[in-house]
JSON list of C-alpha atoms in Angstrom, two decimals:
[
{"chain": "S", "resi": 536, "resn": "ALA", "atom": "CA", "xyz": [124.99, 108.54, 46.56]},
{"chain": "S", "resi": 537, "resn": "GLN", "atom": "CA", "xyz": [126.44, 106.04, 48.94]},
{"chain": "S", "resi": 538, "resn": "LYS", "atom": "CA", "xyz": [124.83, 105.24, 52.21]},
{"chain": "S", "resi": 539, "resn": "VAL", "atom": "CA", "xyz": [124.87, 102.67, 54.98]},
{"chain": "S", "resi": 540, "resn": "THR", "atom": "CA", "xyz": [121.78, 102.15, 57.10]},
{"chain": "S", "resi": 541, "resn": "GLN", "atom": "CA", "xyz": [121.72, 100.34, 60.41]},
{"chain": "S", "resi": 542, "resn": "ALA", "atom": "CA", "xyz": [118.08, 100.57, 61.32]},
{"chain": "S", "resi": 543, "resn": "GLN", "atom": "CA", "xyz": [118.46, 99.09, 64.78]},
{"chain": "S", "resi": 544, "resn": "THR", "atom": "CA", "xyz": [119.70, 101.77, 67.13]},
{"chain": "S", "resi": 545, "resn": "GLU", "atom": "CA", "xyz": [119.74, 99.62, 70.26]},
{"chain": "S", "resi": 546, "resn": "ILE", "atom": "CA", "xyz": [119.24, 95.92, 70.88]},
{"chain": "S", "resi": 547, "resn": "SER", "atom": "CA", "xyz": [119.01, 94.23, 74.24]},
{"chain": "S", "resi": 548, "resn": "VAL", "atom": "CA", "xyz": [119.19, 90.45, 74.63]},
{"chain": "S", "resi": 549, "resn": "VAL", "atom": "CA", "xyz": [119.73, 87.94, 77.37]},
{"chain": "S", "resi": 550, "resn": "GLU", "atom": "CA", "xyz": [122.92, 85.95, 77.39]},
{"chain": "S", "resi": 551, "resn": "LYS", "atom": "CA", "xyz": [122.94, 82.88, 75.13]},
{"chain": "S", "resi": 552, "resn": "GLU", "atom": "CA", "xyz": [120.33, 84.32, 72.79]},
{"chain": "S", "resi": 553, "resn": "ASP", "atom": "CA", "xyz": [121.16, 84.67, 69.12]},
{"chain": "S", "resi": 554, "resn": "VAL", "atom": "CA", "xyz": [121.05, 88.20, 67.73]},
{"chain": "S", "resi": 555, "resn": "THR", "atom": "CA", "xyz": [121.22, 89.63, 64.21]},
{"chain": "S", "resi": 556, "resn": "LEU", "atom": "CA", "xyz": [122.40, 93.13, 63.44]},
{"chain": "S", "resi": 557, "resn": "ASP", "atom": "CA", "xyz": [121.13, 94.48, 60.15]},
{"chain": "S", "resi": 558, "resn": "CYS", "atom": "CA", "xyz": [123.07, 96.51, 57.62]},
{"chain": "S", "resi": 559, "resn": "VAL", "atom": "CA", "xyz": [121.68, 97.82, 54.35]},
{"chain": "S", "resi": 560, "resn": "TYR", "atom": "CA", "xyz": [123.88, 99.72, 51.94]},
{"chain": "S", "resi": 561, "resn": "GLU", "atom": "CA", "xyz": [123.44, 101.84, 48.84]},
{"chain": "S", "resi": 562, "resn": "THR", "atom": "CA", "xyz": [125.97, 102.31, 46.08]},
{"chain": "S", "resi": 563, "resn": "ARG", "atom": "CA", "xyz": [125.99, 102.47, 42.31]},
{"chain": "S", "resi": 564, "resn": "ASP", "atom": "CA", "xyz": [129.53, 101.19, 42.15]},
{"chain": "S", "resi": 565, "resn": "THR", "atom": "CA", "xyz": [130.30, 97.66, 41.09]},
{"chain": "S", "resi": 566, "resn": "THR", "atom": "CA", "xyz": [133.45, 97.26, 43.13]},
{"chain": "S", "resi": 567, "resn": "TYR", "atom": "CA", "xyz": [133.16, 97.85, 46.82]},
{"chain": "S", "resi": 568, "resn": "TYR", "atom": "CA", "xyz": [133.97, 96.43, 50.21]},
{"chain": "S", "resi": 569, "resn": "LEU", "atom": "CA", "xyz": [131.82, 96.04, 53.26]},
{"chain": "S", "resi": 570, "resn": "PHE", "atom": "CA", "xyz": [133.09, 96.00, 56.81]},
{"chain": "S", "resi": 571, "resn": "TRP", "atom": "CA", "xyz": [131.94, 95.38, 60.33]},
{"chain": "S", "resi": 572, "resn": "TYR", "atom": "CA", "xyz": [133.63, 96.95, 63.32]},
{"chain": "S", "resi": 573, "resn": "LYS", "atom": "CA", "xyz": [133.05, 96.49, 67.03]},
{"chain": "S", "resi": 574, "resn": "GLN", "atom": "CA", "xyz": [133.42, 99.34, 69.51]},
{"chain": "S", "resi": 575, "resn": "PRO", "atom": "CA", "xyz": [133.51, 98.09, 73.10]},
{"chain": "S", "resi": 576, "resn": "PRO", "atom": "CA", "xyz": [133.12, 100.49, 76.02]},
{"chain": "S", "resi": 577, "resn": "SER", "atom": "CA", "xyz": [136.86, 101.18, 75.93]},
{"chain": "S", "resi": 578, "resn": "GLY", "atom": "CA", "xyz": [136.26, 103.14, 72.72]},
{"chain": "S", "resi": 579, "resn": "GLU", "atom": "CA", "xyz": [138.67, 101.62, 70.22]},
{"chain": "S", "resi": 580, "resn": "LEU", "atom": "CA", "xyz": [137.07, 100.28, 67.05]},
{"chain": "S", "resi": 581, "resn": "VAL", "atom": "CA", "xyz": [138.04, 96.70, 66.34]},
{"chain": "S", "resi": 582, "resn": "PHE", "atom": "CA", "xyz": [137.92, 95.28, 62.83]},
{"chain": "S", "resi": 583, "resn": "LEU", "atom": "CA", "xyz": [135.72, 92.19, 62.52]},
{"chain": "S", "resi": 584, "resn": "ILE", "atom": "CA", "xyz": [135.35, 91.38, 58.84]},
{"chain": "S", "resi": 585, "resn": "ARG", "atom": "CA", "xyz": [135.82, 92.64, 55.28]},
{"chain": "S", "resi": 586, "resn": "ARG", "atom": "CA", "xyz": [133.82, 91.36, 52.33]},
{"chain": "S", "resi": 587, "resn": "ASN", "atom": "CA", "xyz": [134.25, 92.36, 48.69]},
{"chain": "S", "resi": 588, "resn": "SER", "atom": "CA", "xyz": [131.38, 92.84, 46.29]},
{"chain": "S", "resi": 589, "resn": "PHE", "atom": "CA", "xyz": [132.33, 89.84, 44.20]},
{"chain": "S", "resi": 590, "resn": "ASP", "atom": "CA", "xyz": [132.23, 87.35, 47.01]},
{"chain": "S", "resi": 591, "resn": "GLU", "atom": "CA", "xyz": [128.77, 86.56, 48.30]},
{"chain": "S", "resi": 592, "resn": "GLN", "atom": "CA", "xyz": [129.80, 83.58, 50.33]},
{"chain": "S", "resi": 593, "resn": "ASN", "atom": "CA", "xyz": [128.64, 83.72, 53.87]},
{"chain": "S", "resi": 594, "resn": "GLU", "atom": "CA", "xyz": [131.33, 83.62, 56.50]},
{"chain": "S", "resi": 595, "resn": "ILE", "atom": "CA", "xyz": [131.47, 82.11, 59.93]},
{"chain": "S", "resi": 596, "resn": "SER", "atom": "CA", "xyz": [134.05, 82.86, 62.58]},
{"chain": "S", "resi": 597, "resn": "GLY", "atom": "CA", "xyz": [133.31, 81.13, 65.84]},
{"chain": "S", "resi": 598, "resn": "ARG", "atom": "CA", "xyz": [130.06, 82.55, 67.18]},
{"chain": "S", "resi": 599, "resn": "TYR", "atom": "CA", "xyz": [130.02, 85.28, 64.54]},
{"chain": "S", "resi": 600, "resn": "SER", "atom": "CA", "xyz": [128.55, 84.89, 61.08]},
{"chain": "S", "resi": 601, "resn": "TRP", "atom": "CA", "xyz": [127.84, 87.24, 58.23]},
{"chain": "S", "resi": 602, "resn": "ASN", "atom": "CA", "xyz": [125.21, 87.05, 55.49]},
{"chain": "S", "resi": 603, "resn": "PHE", "atom": "CA", "xyz": [125.97, 89.10, 52.39]},
{"chain": "S", "resi": 604, "resn": "GLN", "atom": "CA", "xyz": [123.17, 89.41, 49.85]},
{"chain": "S", "resi": 605, "resn": "LYS", "atom": "CA", "xyz": [123.67, 91.70, 46.88]},
{"chain": "S", "resi": 606, "resn": "SER", "atom": "CA", "xyz": [120.09, 91.19, 45.76]},
{"chain": "S", "resi": 607, "resn": "THR", "atom": "CA", "xyz": [118.88, 93.02, 48.86]},
{"chain": "S", "resi": 608, "resn": "SER", "atom": "CA", "xyz": [122.02, 95.13, 49.39]},
{"chain": "S", "resi": 609, "resn": "SER", "atom": "CA", "xyz": [122.40, 93.74, 52.87]},
{"chain": "S", "resi": 610, "resn": "PHE", "atom": "CA", "xyz": [125.31, 92.55, 54.95]},
{"chain": "S", "resi": 611, "resn": "ASN", "atom": "CA", "xyz": [123.85, 91.26, 58.19]},
{"chain": "S", "resi": 612, "resn": "PHE", "atom": "CA", "xyz": [125.81, 90.13, 61.22]},
{"chain": "S", "resi": 613, "resn": "THR", "atom": "CA", "xyz": [124.67, 87.38, 63.54]},
{"chain": "S", "resi": 614, "resn": "ILE", "atom": "CA", "xyz": [126.07, 86.53, 66.95]},
{"chain": "S", "resi": 615, "resn": "THR", "atom": "CA", "xyz": [125.16, 83.05, 68.10]},
{"chain": "S", "resi": 616, "resn": "ALA", "atom": "CA", "xyz": [124.85, 82.29, 71.82]},
{"chain": "S", "resi": 617, "resn": "SER", "atom": "CA", "xyz": [125.62, 85.87, 72.78]},
{"chain": "S", "resi": 618, "resn": "GLN", "atom": "CA", "xyz": [127.82, 86.65, 75.76]},
{"chain": "S", "resi": 619, "resn": "VAL", "atom": "CA", "xyz": [128.13, 89.68, 78.00]},
{"chain": "S", "resi": 620, "resn": "VAL", "atom": "CA", "xyz": [131.48, 90.46, 76.37]},
{"chain": "S", "resi": 621, "resn": "ASP", "atom": "CA", "xyz": [129.64, 90.99, 73.09]},
{"chain": "S", "resi": 622, "resn": "SER", "atom": "CA", "xyz": [128.10, 94.15, 74.52]},
{"chain": "S", "resi": 623, "resn": "ALA", "atom": "CA", "xyz": [129.34, 96.95, 72.30]},
{"chain": "S", "resi": 624, "resn": "VAL", "atom": "CA", "xyz": [128.40, 99.26, 69.49]},
{"chain": "S", "resi": 625, "resn": "TYR", "atom": "CA", "xyz": [128.71, 97.61, 66.11]},
{"chain": "S", "resi": 626, "resn": "PHE", "atom": "CA", "xyz": [129.31, 99.59, 62.95]},
{"chain": "S", "resi": 627, "resn": "CYS", "atom": "CA", "xyz": [128.80, 98.57, 59.36]},
{"chain": "S", "resi": 628, "resn": "ALA", "atom": "CA", "xyz": [130.81, 100.46, 56.71]},
{"chain": "S", "resi": 629, "resn": "LEU", "atom": "CA", "xyz": [131.13, 100.64, 52.92]},
{"chain": "S", "resi": 630, "resn": "LYS", "atom": "CA", "xyz": [134.21, 101.45, 50.87]},
{"chain": "S", "resi": 631, "resn": "SER", "atom": "CA", "xyz": [133.90, 101.93, 47.14]},
{"chain": "S", "resi": 632, "resn": "PHE", "atom": "CA", "xyz": [136.75, 101.63, 44.67]},
{"chain": "S", "resi": 633, "resn": "ASN", "atom": "CA", "xyz": [135.32, 103.11, 41.54]},
{"chain": "S", "resi": 634, "resn": "ALA", "atom": "CA", "xyz": [136.85, 106.39, 40.37]},
{"chain": "S", "resi": 635, "resn": "GLY", "atom": "CA", "xyz": [136.32, 109.28, 42.71]},
{"chain": "S", "resi": 636, "resn": "ASN", "atom": "CA", "xyz": [135.08, 107.22, 45.61]},
{"chain": "S", "resi": 637, "resn": "ASN", "atom": "CA", "xyz": [138.11, 105.30, 46.72]},
{"chain": "S", "resi": 638, "resn": "ARG", "atom": "CA", "xyz": [139.20, 107.36, 49.65]},
{"chain": "S", "resi": 639, "resn": "LYS", "atom": "CA", "xyz": [136.66, 107.12, 52.40]},
{"chain": "S", "resi": 640, "resn": "LEU", "atom": "CA", "xyz": [134.71, 104.66, 54.39]},
{"chain": "S", "resi": 641, "resn": "ILE", "atom": "CA", "xyz": [130.98, 105.37, 54.56]},
{"chain": "S", "resi": 642, "resn": "TRP", "atom": "CA", "xyz": [129.72, 104.50, 58.02]},
{"chain": "S", "resi": 643, "resn": "GLY", "atom": "CA", "xyz": [126.39, 103.46, 59.40]},
{"chain": "S", "resi": 644, "resn": "LEU", "atom": "CA", "xyz": [125.28, 105.06, 62.66]},
{"chain": "S", "resi": 645, "resn": "GLY", "atom": "CA", "xyz": [125.92, 101.90, 64.62]},
{"chain": "S", "resi": 646, "resn": "THR", "atom": "CA", "xyz": [123.85, 99.47, 66.63]},
{"chain": "S", "resi": 647, "resn": "SER", "atom": "CA", "xyz": [124.32, 99.37, 70.38]},
{"chain": "S", "resi": 648, "resn": "LEU", "atom": "CA", "xyz": [124.05, 95.79, 71.61]},
{"chain": "S", "resi": 649, "resn": "ALA", "atom": "CA", "xyz": [123.52, 95.06, 75.29]},
{"chain": "S", "resi": 650, "resn": "VAL", "atom": "CA", "xyz": [123.84, 91.45, 76.37]},
{"chain": "S", "resi": 651, "resn": "ASN", "atom": "CA", "xyz": [122.45, 90.97, 79.84]},
{"chain": "S", "resi": 652, "resn": "PRO", "atom": "CA", "xyz": [123.39, 88.10, 82.16]},
{"chain": "X", "resi": 312, "resn": "ASP", "atom": "CA", "xyz": [153.60, 95.61, 68.44]},
{"chain": "X", "resi": 313, "resn": "GLY", "atom": "CA", "xyz": [152.37, 97.83, 65.64]},
{"chain": "X", "resi": 314, "resn": "GLY", "atom": "CA", "xyz": [149.45, 100.10, 66.24]},
{"chain": "X", "resi": 315, "resn": "ILE", "atom": "CA", "xyz": [148.11, 103.60, 66.66]},
{"chain": "X", "resi": 316, "resn": "THR", "atom": "CA", "xyz": [148.66, 105.65, 69.78]},
{"chain": "X", "resi": 317, "resn": "GLN", "atom": "CA", "xyz": [146.41, 108.51, 70.66]},
{"chain": "X", "resi": 318, "resn": "SER", "atom": "CA", "xyz": [147.18, 110.76, 73.55]},
{"chain": "X", "resi": 319, "resn": "PRO", "atom": "CA", "xyz": [145.94, 111.82, 75.92]},
{"chain": "X", "resi": 320, "resn": "LYS", "atom": "CA", "xyz": [142.97, 109.57, 76.59]},
{"chain": "X", "resi": 321, "resn": "TYR", "atom": "CA", "xyz": [141.09, 112.36, 78.38]},
{"chain": "X", "resi": 322, "resn": "LEU", "atom": "CA", "xyz": [141.56, 116.06, 77.79]},
{"chain": "X", "resi": 323, "resn": "PHE", "atom": "CA", "xyz": [139.94, 119.03, 79.46]},
{"chain": "X", "resi": 324, "resn": "ARG", "atom": "CA", "xyz": [140.24, 122.55, 78.10]},
{"chain": "X", "resi": 325, "resn": "LYS", "atom": "CA", "xyz": [138.70, 125.89, 78.74]},
{"chain": "X", "resi": 326, "resn": "GLU", "atom": "CA", "xyz": [136.41, 127.38, 76.15]},
{"chain": "X", "resi": 327, "resn": "GLY", "atom": "CA", "xyz": [138.27, 129.51, 73.62]},
{"chain": "X", "resi": 328, "resn": "GLN", "atom": "CA", "xyz": [141.56, 127.63, 73.86]},
{"chain": "X", "resi": 329, "resn": "ASN", "atom": "CA", "xyz": [143.12, 125.69, 71.03]},
{"chain": "X", "resi": 330, "resn": "VAL", "atom": "CA", "xyz": [144.06, 122.12, 71.81]},
{"chain": "X", "resi": 331, "resn": "THR", "atom": "CA", "xyz": [146.10, 119.56, 69.88]},
{"chain": "X", "resi": 332, "resn": "LEU", "atom": "CA", "xyz": [145.36, 115.85, 69.89]},
{"chain": "X", "resi": 333, "resn": "SER", "atom": "CA", "xyz": [148.19, 113.50, 69.14]},
{"chain": "X", "resi": 334, "resn": "CYS", "atom": "CA", "xyz": [148.07, 110.50, 66.80]},
{"chain": "X", "resi": 335, "resn": "GLU", "atom": "CA", "xyz": [151.11, 108.34, 66.07]},
{"chain": "X", "resi": 336, "resn": "GLN", "atom": "CA", "xyz": [151.27, 105.09, 64.12]},
{"chain": "X", "resi": 337, "resn": "ASN", "atom": "CA", "xyz": [154.05, 102.59, 63.54]},
{"chain": "X", "resi": 338, "resn": "LEU", "atom": "CA", "xyz": [152.22, 100.49, 60.97]},
{"chain": "X", "resi": 339, "resn": "ASN", "atom": "CA", "xyz": [153.94, 102.13, 58.00]},
{"chain": "X", "resi": 340, "resn": "HIS", "atom": "CA", "xyz": [150.51, 103.14, 56.72]},
{"chain": "X", "resi": 341, "resn": "ASP", "atom": "CA", "xyz": [150.37, 105.95, 54.19]},
{"chain": "X", "resi": 342, "resn": "ALA", "atom": "CA", "xyz": [146.85, 107.13, 54.95]},
{"chain": "X", "resi": 343, "resn": "MET", "atom": "CA", "xyz": [145.61, 108.60, 58.22]},
{"chain": "X", "resi": 344, "resn": "TYR", "atom": "CA", "xyz": [142.22, 109.86, 59.30]},
{"chain": "X", "resi": 345, "resn": "TRP", "atom": "CA", "xyz": [140.53, 111.82, 62.05]},
{"chain": "X", "resi": 346, "resn": "TYR", "atom": "CA", "xyz": [136.97, 111.12, 63.08]},
{"chain": "X", "resi": 347, "resn": "ARG", "atom": "CA", "xyz": [134.66, 112.74, 65.54]},
{"chain": "X", "resi": 348, "resn": "GLN", "atom": "CA", "xyz": [132.09, 110.64, 67.37]},
{"chain": "X", "resi": 349, "resn": "ASP", "atom": "CA", "xyz": [129.04, 112.06, 69.13]},
{"chain": "X", "resi": 350, "resn": "PRO", "atom": "CA", "xyz": [126.29, 110.00, 70.73]},
{"chain": "X", "resi": 351, "resn": "GLY", "atom": "CA", "xyz": [123.82, 108.78, 68.13]},
{"chain": "X", "resi": 352, "resn": "GLN", "atom": "CA", "xyz": [125.72, 110.30, 65.21]},
{"chain": "X", "resi": 353, "resn": "GLY", "atom": "CA", "xyz": [128.19, 107.61, 64.34]},
{"chain": "X", "resi": 354, "resn": "LEU", "atom": "CA", "xyz": [131.60, 108.55, 62.97]},
{"chain": "X", "resi": 355, "resn": "ARG", "atom": "CA", "xyz": [132.09, 111.76, 61.04]},
{"chain": "X", "resi": 356, "resn": "LEU", "atom": "CA", "xyz": [135.26, 112.41, 59.07]},
{"chain": "X", "resi": 357, "resn": "ILE", "atom": "CA", "xyz": [137.15, 115.57, 59.96]},
{"chain": "X", "resi": 358, "resn": "TYR", "atom": "CA", "xyz": [140.35, 115.37, 57.90]},
{"chain": "X", "resi": 359, "resn": "TYR", "atom": "CA", "xyz": [142.33, 112.71, 56.10]},
{"chain": "X", "resi": 360, "resn": "SER", "atom": "CA", "xyz": [145.76, 112.43, 54.60]},
{"chain": "X", "resi": 361, "resn": "GLN", "atom": "CA", "xyz": [146.89, 110.02, 51.90]},
{"chain": "X", "resi": 362, "resn": "ILE", "atom": "CA", "xyz": [150.57, 110.99, 51.92]},
{"chain": "X", "resi": 363, "resn": "VAL", "atom": "CA", "xyz": [152.99, 113.16, 53.83]},
{"chain": "X", "resi": 364, "resn": "ASN", "atom": "CA", "xyz": [152.55, 116.91, 53.42]},
{"chain": "X", "resi": 365, "resn": "ASP", "atom": "CA", "xyz": [149.09, 116.48, 51.92]},
{"chain": "X", "resi": 366, "resn": "PHE", "atom": "CA", "xyz": [145.65, 116.35, 53.52]},
{"chain": "X", "resi": 367, "resn": "GLN", "atom": "CA", "xyz": [142.03, 116.91, 52.59]},
{"chain": "X", "resi": 368, "resn": "LYS", "atom": "CA", "xyz": [138.98, 118.14, 54.43]},
{"chain": "X", "resi": 369, "resn": "GLY", "atom": "CA", "xyz": [136.39, 115.63, 55.43]},
{"chain": "X", "resi": 370, "resn": "ASP", "atom": "CA", "xyz": [132.73, 116.25, 56.12]},
{"chain": "X", "resi": 371, "resn": "ILE", "atom": "CA", "xyz": [133.12, 118.44, 59.22]},
{"chain": "X", "resi": 372, "resn": "ALA", "atom": "CA", "xyz": [136.49, 120.21, 58.90]},
{"chain": "X", "resi": 373, "resn": "GLU", "atom": "CA", "xyz": [135.37, 123.64, 60.09]},
{"chain": "X", "resi": 374, "resn": "GLY", "atom": "CA", "xyz": [137.10, 124.62, 63.32]},
{"chain": "X", "resi": 375, "resn": "TYR", "atom": "CA", "xyz": [139.82, 121.99, 62.97]},
{"chain": "X", "resi": 376, "resn": "SER", "atom": "CA", "xyz": [143.30, 121.93, 61.48]},
{"chain": "X", "resi": 377, "resn": "VAL", "atom": "CA", "xyz": [145.85, 119.19, 60.84]},
{"chain": "X", "resi": 378, "resn": "SER", "atom": "CA", "xyz": [149.40, 118.69, 59.68]},
{"chain": "X", "resi": 379, "resn": "ARG", "atom": "CA", "xyz": [151.22, 115.73, 58.17]},
{"chain": "X", "resi": 380, "resn": "GLU", "atom": "CA", "xyz": [154.92, 116.45, 58.35]},
{"chain": "X", "resi": 381, "resn": "LYS", "atom": "CA", "xyz": [155.86, 112.85, 59.08]},
{"chain": "X", "resi": 382, "resn": "LYS", "atom": "CA", "xyz": [154.35, 109.60, 57.88]},
{"chain": "X", "resi": 383, "resn": "GLU", "atom": "CA", "xyz": [153.93, 108.42, 61.44]},
{"chain": "X", "resi": 384, "resn": "SER", "atom": "CA", "xyz": [152.17, 111.46, 62.84]},
{"chain": "X", "resi": 385, "resn": "PHE", "atom": "CA", "xyz": [148.89, 113.24, 62.13]},
{"chain": "X", "resi": 386, "resn": "PRO", "atom": "CA", "xyz": [148.04, 115.70, 64.91]},
{"chain": "X", "resi": 387, "resn": "LEU", "atom": "CA", "xyz": [144.65, 117.36, 65.07]},
{"chain": "X", "resi": 388, "resn": "THR", "atom": "CA", "xyz": [144.17, 120.87, 66.44]},
{"chain": "X", "resi": 389, "resn": "VAL", "atom": "CA", "xyz": [140.75, 121.80, 67.71]},
{"chain": "X", "resi": 390, "resn": "THR", "atom": "CA", "xyz": [140.60, 125.55, 67.40]},
{"chain": "X", "resi": 391, "resn": "SER", "atom": "CA", "xyz": [138.50, 128.09, 69.23]},
{"chain": "X", "resi": 392, "resn": "ALA", "atom": "CA", "xyz": [136.43, 128.38, 66.05]},
{"chain": "X", "resi": 393, "resn": "GLN", "atom": "CA", "xyz": [134.95, 124.94, 66.64]},
{"chain": "X", "resi": 394, "resn": "LYS", "atom": "CA", "xyz": [131.62, 125.75, 68.23]},
{"chain": "X", "resi": 395, "resn": "ASN", "atom": "CA", "xyz": [130.97, 122.48, 69.96]},
{"chain": "X", "resi": 396, "resn": "PRO", "atom": "CA", "xyz": [134.29, 120.67, 70.47]},
{"chain": "X", "resi": 397, "resn": "THR", "atom": "CA", "xyz": [133.30, 118.33, 73.27]},
{"chain": "X", "resi": 398, "resn": "ALA", "atom": "CA", "xyz": [133.36, 114.87, 71.69]},
{"chain": "X", "resi": 399, "resn": "PHE", "atom": "CA", "xyz": [135.23, 111.62, 71.33]},
{"chain": "X", "resi": 400, "resn": "TYR", "atom": "CA", "xyz": [137.98, 111.81, 68.69]},
{"chain": "X", "resi": 401, "resn": "LEU", "atom": "CA", "xyz": [139.29, 108.77, 66.88]},
{"chain": "X", "resi": 402, "resn": "CYS", "atom": "CA", "xyz": [142.37, 108.52, 64.72]},
{"chain": "X", "resi": 403, "resn": "ALA", "atom": "CA", "xyz": [142.79, 105.78, 62.14]},
{"chain": "X", "resi": 404, "resn": "SER", "atom": "CA", "xyz": [145.24, 104.67, 59.51]},
{"chain": "X", "resi": 405, "resn": "SER", "atom": "CA", "xyz": [145.23, 102.42, 56.47]},
{"chain": "X", "resi": 406, "resn": "ARG", "atom": "CA", "xyz": [147.30, 101.33, 53.54]},
{"chain": "X", "resi": 407, "resn": "ARG", "atom": "CA", "xyz": [146.85, 103.74, 50.69]},
{"chain": "X", "resi": 408, "resn": "ASP", "atom": "CA", "xyz": [144.43, 102.70, 47.96]},
{"chain": "X", "resi": 409, "resn": "SER", "atom": "CA", "xyz": [143.86, 99.54, 49.85]},
{"chain": "X", "resi": 410, "resn": "ASP", "atom": "CA", "xyz": [140.92, 97.25, 50.06]},
{"chain": "X", "resi": 411, "resn": "TYR", "atom": "CA", "xyz": [141.62, 96.81, 53.72]},
{"chain": "X", "resi": 412, "resn": "GLY", "atom": "CA", "xyz": [139.82, 98.66, 56.41]},
{"chain": "X", "resi": 413, "resn": "TYR", "atom": "CA", "xyz": [141.23, 100.97, 58.98]},
{"chain": "X", "resi": 414, "resn": "THR", "atom": "CA", "xyz": [143.20, 100.44, 62.16]},
{"chain": "X", "resi": 415, "resn": "PHE", "atom": "CA", "xyz": [141.97, 102.68, 64.94]},
{"chain": "X", "resi": 416, "resn": "GLY", "atom": "CA", "xyz": [143.52, 104.25, 67.97]},
{"chain": "X", "resi": 417, "resn": "SER", "atom": "CA", "xyz": [141.83, 104.11, 71.36]},
{"chain": "X", "resi": 418, "resn": "GLY", "atom": "CA", "xyz": [140.51, 107.64, 71.08]},
{"chain": "X", "resi": 419, "resn": "THR", "atom": "CA", "xyz": [140.71, 110.92, 72.98]},
{"chain": "X", "resi": 420, "resn": "ARG", "atom": "CA", "xyz": [137.73, 112.23, 74.88]},
{"chain": "X", "resi": 421, "resn": "LEU", "atom": "CA", "xyz": [137.83, 116.02, 74.79]},
{"chain": "X", "resi": 422, "resn": "THR", "atom": "CA", "xyz": [135.74, 118.02, 77.20]},
{"chain": "X", "resi": 423, "resn": "VAL", "atom": "CA", "xyz": [135.58, 121.78, 76.93]},
{"chain": "X", "resi": 424, "resn": "VAL", "atom": "CA", "xyz": [134.41, 123.60, 80.01]}
]
């Protein structure tokens, strides 16, 4: 079975703090992709990053960074020096490409991040 | 600019009425999806379509129907058989058999009174 777990339901931080959103996934497939999406209050989900199972390099994009570790089946997301505009719900998702599983994204339940001034 | 348009943004309907939510994309994507979002439950897949004139049930298809007569359009009908239709509905599209993620619309918030 495939599953994505975001154990943190809600996180509240003060502006300029660093914050890490956890994502743990389960899959028996060898080829898969992991994603992070941001859902601001407006409602539209915005794509943040895609990472394939063969690339464990960490990635940094401005204040955002991602730590992919296959050994612990985790794909954590860190926001450095958080800002009020980072307040949103963040979703982690898994997409497998082995036979029979290549049609749907498996979603975590999301982490609601509140960044307070 | 390419994207997905969902309309209307807010929709109110009386209990027992069918209602159709619109989703149009100009991204030339083959695949389209409908999700339902309720507080604390994340995104749940209602229906998806990989090609025109073909669609499959997702995890919570009961009480919903779709059609895919055109590549650009994937309307969702919430029927009177759906017992709890009040929710936020998101439409998405993607390249078929792609390793890319989905592009989402801005959603329709349906309230049944």
